[in-house]
CSV table of C-alpha atoms in Angstrom, one decimal:
chain,number,residue,atom,x,y,z
I,1,MET,CA,36.2,-54.6,-43.9
I,2,ARG,CA,33.1,-53.1,-45.5
I,3,VAL,CA,31.6,-52.4,-42.1
I,4,ILE,CA,34.7,-50.7,-40.9
I,5,ASN,CA,34.9,-48.5,-44.0
I,6,ARG,CA,31.2,-47.5,-43.6
I,7,LYS,CA,31.8,-46.5,-40.0
I,8,TYR,CA,34.9,-44.5,-41.0
I,9,ARG,CA,33.0,-42.7,-43.7
I,10,GLY,CA,30.1,-41.9,-41.3
I,11,GLU,CA,32.5,-40.3,-38.8
I,12,ARG,CA,34.0,-38.3,-41.5
I,13,LYS,CA,30.6,-36.9,-42.5
I,14,GLN,CA,30.0,-35.6,-38.9
I,15,ARG,CA,33.1,-33.5,-38.9
I,16,GLY,CA,32.4,-29.8,-38.4
I,17,LEU,CA,29.2,-30.3,-36.3
I,18,VAL,CA,31.1,-29.3,-33.2
I,19,VAL,CA,32.1,-26.0,-34.7
I,20,ILE,CA,28.5,-25.3,-35.7
I,21,LEU,CA,27.1,-26.1,-32.3
I,22,PHE,CA,29.8,-24.1,-30.6
I,23,THR,CA,29.0,-21.1,-32.8
I,24,LEU,CA,25.3,-21.3,-32.1
I,25,SER,CA,26.0,-21.7,-28.3
I,26,LEU,CA,28.3,-18.7,-28.4
I,27,LEU,CA,25.7,-16.5,-30.0
I,28,VAL,CA,23.2,-17.5,-27.2
I,29,LEU,CA,25.8,-16.7,-24.6
I,30,ILE,CA,26.6,-13.4,-26.1
I,31,GLY,CA,22.8,-12.6,-26.1
I,32,PHE,CA,22.5,-13.4,-22.4
I,33,ALA,CA,25.6,-11.3,-21.7
I,34,ALA,CA,24.1,-8.4,-23.7
I,35,LEU,CA,21.0,-8.6,-21.5
I,36,ALA,CA,23.1,-8.6,-18.4
I,37,ILE,CA,25.5,-5.8,-19.4
I,38,ASP,CA,23.8,-3.5,-22.0
I,39,ILE,CA,20.3,-3.6,-20.6
I,40,ASN,CA,21.4,-2.9,-17.0
I,41,HIS,CA,23.7,-0.2,-18.3
I,42,MET,CA,20.7,1.4,-20.2
I,43,ILE,CA,18.4,1.2,-17.1
I,44,LEU,CA,21.1,2.8,-14.9
I,45,ASN,CA,21.5,5.7,-17.3
I,46,LYS,CA,17.8,6.0,-17.8
I,47,SER,CA,17.5,6.5,-14.0
I,48,ARG,CA,20.2,9.2,-14.1
I,49,VAL,CA,18.5,11.0,-17.0
I,50,GLN,CA,15.1,10.8,-15.2
I,51,ASN,CA,16.6,12.3,-12.0
I,52,GLY,CA,18.1,15.1,-14.1
I,53,VAL,CA,14.8,16.0,-15.8
I,54,ASP,CA,13.0,15.8,-12.5
I,55,SER,CA,15.4,18.3,-10.9
I,56,ALA,CA,15.3,20.5,-14.0
I,57,ALA,CA,11.5,20.7,-14.1
I,58,LEU,CA,11.5,21.6,-10.4
I,59,SER,CA,14.1,24.3,-11.0
I,60,ALA,CA,12.1,25.9,-13.8
I,61,SER,CA,8.9,25.9,-11.7
I,62,LEU,CA,10.7,27.4,-8.7
I,63,ALA,CA,12.1,30.1,-11.0
I,64,LEU,CA,8.7,30.9,-12.3
I,65,GLU,CA,7.3,31.0,-8.7
I,66,ASN,CA,10.0,33.5,-7.8
I,67,GLY,CA,9.0,35.8,-10.7
I,68,ALA,CA,11.2,34.7,-13.5
I,69,SER,CA,10.1,34.8,-17.2
I,70,VAL,CA,9.6,31.6,-19.1
I,71,SER,CA,12.9,32.2,-20.9
I,72,GLN,CA,14.7,32.5,-17.6
I,73,ALA,CA,12.9,29.4,-16.3
I,74,ALA,CA,14.1,27.4,-19.4
I,75,THR,CA,17.6,28.6,-18.7
I,76,ALA,CA,17.3,27.4,-15.1
I,77,ALA,CA,16.2,24.0,-16.3
I,78,ILE,CA,19.1,23.7,-18.7
I,79,ASP,CA,21.6,24.8,-16.0
I,80,THR,CA,20.3,22.0,-13.8
I,81,ILE,CA,20.6,19.5,-16.6
I,82,LYS,CA,24.2,20.6,-17.1
I,83,ALA,CA,25.0,20.4,-13.4
I,84,MET,CA,23.6,16.8,-13.3
I,85,ALA,CA,25.5,15.8,-16.4
I,86,SER,CA,28.8,17.1,-15.1
I,87,ALA,CA,28.5,15.5,-11.7
I,88,ALA,CA,30.9,12.7,-10.8
I,89,GLY,CA,29.8,9.4,-12.3
I,90,ASN,CA,27.7,11.0,-15.0
I,91,ASP,CA,30.4,11.5,-17.6
I,92,GLU,CA,28.4,9.6,-20.2
I,93,LEU,CA,25.5,12.0,-19.8
I,94,ASP,CA,27.5,15.1,-20.6
I,95,LEU,CA,25.0,16.7,-22.9
I,96,ASN,CA,27.1,19.7,-24.1
I,97,VAL,CA,24.1,21.9,-24.8
I,98,VAL,CA,25.1,24.4,-27.4
I,99,GLY,CA,22.0,26.6,-27.9
I,100,ALA,CA,18.3,27.2,-27.6
I,101,GLN,CA,15.5,27.8,-30.1
I,102,ALA,CA,12.1,29.2,-29.2
I,103,ASN,CA,9.6,27.2,-31.2
I,104,SER,CA,6.6,29.4,-30.5
I,105,ALA,CA,5.7,33.1,-30.6
I,106,ALA,CA,4.0,32.6,-27.3
I,107,THR,CA,7.4,31.4,-25.9
I,108,LYS,CA,5.8,28.2,-24.5
I,109,GLU,CA,8.4,25.8,-25.9
I,110,PHE,CA,12.2,25.9,-26.1
I,111,THR,CA,14.4,23.3,-27.8
I,112,PHE,CA,18.0,22.9,-26.7
I,113,GLN,CA,20.3,20.9,-29.0
I,114,SER,CA,23.3,19.0,-27.7
I,115,SER,CA,26.5,18.5,-29.7
I,116,ASP,CA,25.8,14.7,-29.7
I,117,GLY,CA,22.3,15.1,-31.2
I,118,THR,CA,20.4,14.9,-28.0
I,119,SER,CA,17.4,17.2,-27.8
I,120,VAL,CA,16.4,18.9,-24.5
I,121,ILE,CA,12.9,20.3,-24.7
I,122,VAL,CA,11.5,22.7,-22.1
I,123,GLN,CA,7.7,23.3,-22.5
I,124,PHE,CA,5.3,25.6,-20.6
I,125,SER,CA,1.6,25.3,-20.2
I,126,ASN,CA,-1.3,26.4,-18.0
I,127,ASN,CA,-2.6,22.8,-18.1
I,128,PRO,CA,-0.4,20.1,-16.4
I,129,ILE,CA,-1.6,17.5,-19.0
I,130,THR,CA,-1.4,19.3,-22.3
I,131,PHE,CA,2.2,20.1,-23.6
I,132,PRO,CA,2.9,22.2,-25.5
I,133,ALA,CA,0.1,24.6,-24.6
I,134,ALA,CA,-2.9,24.4,-26.9
I,135,SER,CA,-3.4,28.2,-26.6
I,136,ALA,CA,-1.3,31.2,-25.7
I,137,LEU,CA,0.4,31.0,-22.4
I,138,SER,CA,-1.2,33.1,-19.7
I,139,THR,CA,1.1,34.4,-16.9
I,140,SER,CA,-2.0,35.2,-14.7
I,141,LEU,CA,-2.7,31.4,-14.3
I,142,ASP,CA,-0.5,28.7,-12.8
I,143,ILE,CA,2.3,27.7,-15.2
I,144,TYR,CA,3.5,24.1,-15.4
I,145,THR,CA,6.9,23.0,-16.8
I,146,ARG,CA,7.7,19.9,-18.7
I,147,VAL,CA,11.3,19.0,-19.4
I,148,ALA,CA,12.1,16.2,-21.8
I,149,VAL,CA,15.4,14.6,-23.0
I,150,GLU,CA,15.1,12.7,-26.2
I,151,GLY,CA,17.4,10.6,-28.3
I,152,HIS,CA,20.4,10.5,-25.9
I,153,GLY,CA,22.7,7.8,-27.3
I,154,LEU,CA,24.6,5.5,-25.0
I,155,GLN,CA,27.7,3.4,-25.5
I,156,SER,CA,26.9,0.0,-26.8
I,157,PHE,CA,28.9,-3.1,-25.7
I,158,LEU,CA,27.8,-6.6,-26.7
I,159,ILE,CA,24.6,-5.6,-28.4
I,160,GLN,CA,26.5,-4.1,-31.3
I,161,VAL,CA,27.4,-7.6,-32.3
I,162,PHE,CA,23.7,-7.9,-33.3
I,163,GLY,CA,23.7,-4.5,-35.0
I,164,LEU,CA,21.8,-2.8,-32.2
I,165,SER,CA,22.4,0.5,-30.4
I,166,LYS,CA,21.1,2.1,-27.2
I,167,SER,CA,19.4,5.4,-26.4
I,168,VAL,CA,17.3,6.7,-23.6
I,169,LYS,CA,14.7,9.4,-23.1
I,170,ALA,CA,12.9,10.8,-20.0
I,171,SER,CA,10.4,13.6,-19.1
I,172,ALA,CA,9.1,15.2,-16.0
I,173,VAL,CA,6.3,17.8,-15.2
I,174,ALA,CA,6.4,20.2,-12.3
I,175,GLY,CA,4.2,23.0,-11.1
I,176,ARG,CA,2.4,24.5,-8.2
I,177,SER,CA,0.4,22.0,-6.2
I,178,SER,CA,-3.0,22.5,-4.8
I,179,GLY,CA,-3.3,24.3,-1.5
I,180,ILE,CA,-3.4,22.6,1.8
I,181,GLN,CA,-5.8,24.0,4.4
I,182,ASN,CA,-6.3,23.5,8.1
I,183,SER,CA,-3.0,21.7,8.7
I,184,SER,CA,-0.4,21.9,11.5
I,185,ASN,CA,2.6,19.9,12.6
I,186,ILE,CA,1.2,16.4,12.1
I,187,ALA,CA,4.4,14.4,12.1
I,188,PRO,CA,5.5,12.3,13.8
I,189,VAL,CA,2.2,10.4,14.4
I,190,GLY,CA,1.5,8.1,17.4
I,191,ILE,CA,-1.4,5.7,18.0
I,192,CYS,CA,-3.0,5.5,21.4
I,193,GLU,CA,-5.3,2.9,22.9
I,194,GLN,CA,-7.7,5.3,24.6
I,195,GLY,CA,-10.7,6.6,22.7
I,196,ALA,CA,-11.5,9.7,24.5
I,197,THR,CA,-11.8,13.1,22.9
I,198,THR,CA,-8.1,13.7,23.0
I,199,PHE,CA,-7.3,10.1,22.3
I,200,GLY,CA,-5.3,9.6,25.5
I,201,TYR,CA,-3.3,12.8,25.3
I,202,ASP,CA,-3.4,15.7,27.6
I,203,VAL,CA,-3.7,19.1,25.8
I,204,GLY,CA,-0.5,21.1,26.1
I,205,THR,CA,1.6,18.3,27.4
I,206,GLU,CA,4.8,17.1,25.8
I,207,TYR,CA,5.1,13.3,25.0
I,208,GLN,CA,8.2,11.4,24.2
I,209,LEU,CA,7.9,8.9,21.3
I,210,ALA,CA,11.0,6.8,21.7
I,211,GLY,CA,13.6,6.2,24.4
I,212,LYS,CA,14.4,4.1,27.5
I,213,THR,CA,11.5,2.3,29.3
I,214,GLU,CA,10.9,1.7,32.9
I,215,GLY,CA,12.7,-1.7,32.6
I,216,ASN,CA,16.0,-0.2,31.4
I,217,SER,CA,16.2,2.7,33.8
I,218,GLY,CA,15.1,5.6,31.6
I,219,GLY,CA,13.4,8.7,33.1
I,220,SER,CA,11.6,9.2,36.3
I,221,GLY,CA,8.1,9.7,37.6
I,222,GLU,CA,5.4,10.6,35.0
I,223,CYS,CA,8.0,10.6,32.3
I,224,LYS,CA,9.0,7.0,33.0
I,225,ASN,CA,5.7,5.4,33.6
I,226,LYS,CA,3.2,7.2,31.3
I,227,ASN,CA,5.5,8.6,28.6
I,228,LYS,CA,4.4,12.0,29.9
I,229,CYS,CA,7.3,14.4,30.4
I,230,GLU,CA,7.1,17.5,32.5
I,231,PRO,CA,8.7,20.7,31.2
I,232,GLU,CA,11.5,20.6,33.8
I,233,ALA,CA,12.5,17.0,32.7
I,234,PRO,CA,11.7,16.7,29.0
I,235,ASN,CA,14.1,13.8,28.2
I,236,SER,CA,13.9,10.4,29.8
I,237,GLY,CA,16.8,8.6,28.1
I,238,ASP,CA,17.8,7.2,24.8
I,239,ILE,CA,18.0,3.7,23.3
I,240,GLY,CA,20.4,4.7,20.6
I,241,SER,CA,20.2,5.9,17.0
I,242,GLY,CA,17.9,4.0,14.6
I,243,ASN,CA,15.4,3.1,17.3
I,244,TYR,CA,12.0,4.7,16.7
I,245,ASN,CA,9.2,2.5,18.1
I,246,TYR,CA,6.6,4.4,16.1
I,247,LEU,CA,3.2,3.0,16.9
I,248,ARG,CA,2.9,2.6,20.6
I,249,LEU,CA,3.5,5.2,23.3
I,250,ASP,CA,4.5,2.9,26.2
I,251,GLY,CA,7.4,4.9,27.5
I,252,TYR,CA,9.8,4.6,24.6
I,253,GLY,CA,11.7,7.6,23.4
I,254,ASN,CA,14.5,8.8,21.2
I,255,GLY,CA,14.8,12.3,22.6
I,256,LEU,CA,11.9,13.3,20.2
I,257,MET,CA,9.2,15.3,21.8
I,258,VAL,CA,5.6,15.9,20.6
I,259,LEU,CA,3.5,18.9,21.8
I,260,VAL,CA,-0.1,17.9,21.6
I,261,MET,CA,-2.3,20.8,20.6
I,262,GLN,CA,-6.0,21.0,20.1
């Protein structure tokens, strides 16, 4: 009887352990679910915001290139941000920009505030690395634009169980690129086996990069056998969309012609 009583008392002492283990396991499961849902949700919206500031920076730089003032360029950037935020699927990124403030007498930085507390900053500089500009902005030099979105809050799902919240930020810089000299139509590119001065091409002759080969009844004469097409018969056939056969010129074609010029 004593043994039975001791066993009974031991079982009674272990009551409640299942509840504790279940609670701990549930917290771990919620943590993994938060990683799967909230983190992916944040990464998705981070990409959306990044795409928006990329487009906004390009819009501002294009406006400057077309003779707009920095104030007009900043407005162009914000208009692009608004268009991005109001697009289908971006409802959560609706920034609702309510105004702008010029933070510098040299008009090199503009801060736009959103009704939800998000800051959209448009900065201008003659140096693509230094923002805002360390000195007064010179319109006689190349002007670069930086657009940044900071502190944009996102809806929280499971991470709010742990007292956490989500926000994203992104920035992009755009401006005039360095000049390209001595270039012509260099795409598409083909690789030939010959190593002569013209690398197997005949100057002034059109070559077809993709299309039917001799084996599947494409083309005729020079156009079929040597991938060389005469002006009166420029197309030797087609193997269908999506076929490119980029590296070798063995009679393949997709209706795409190359005029080799030297």
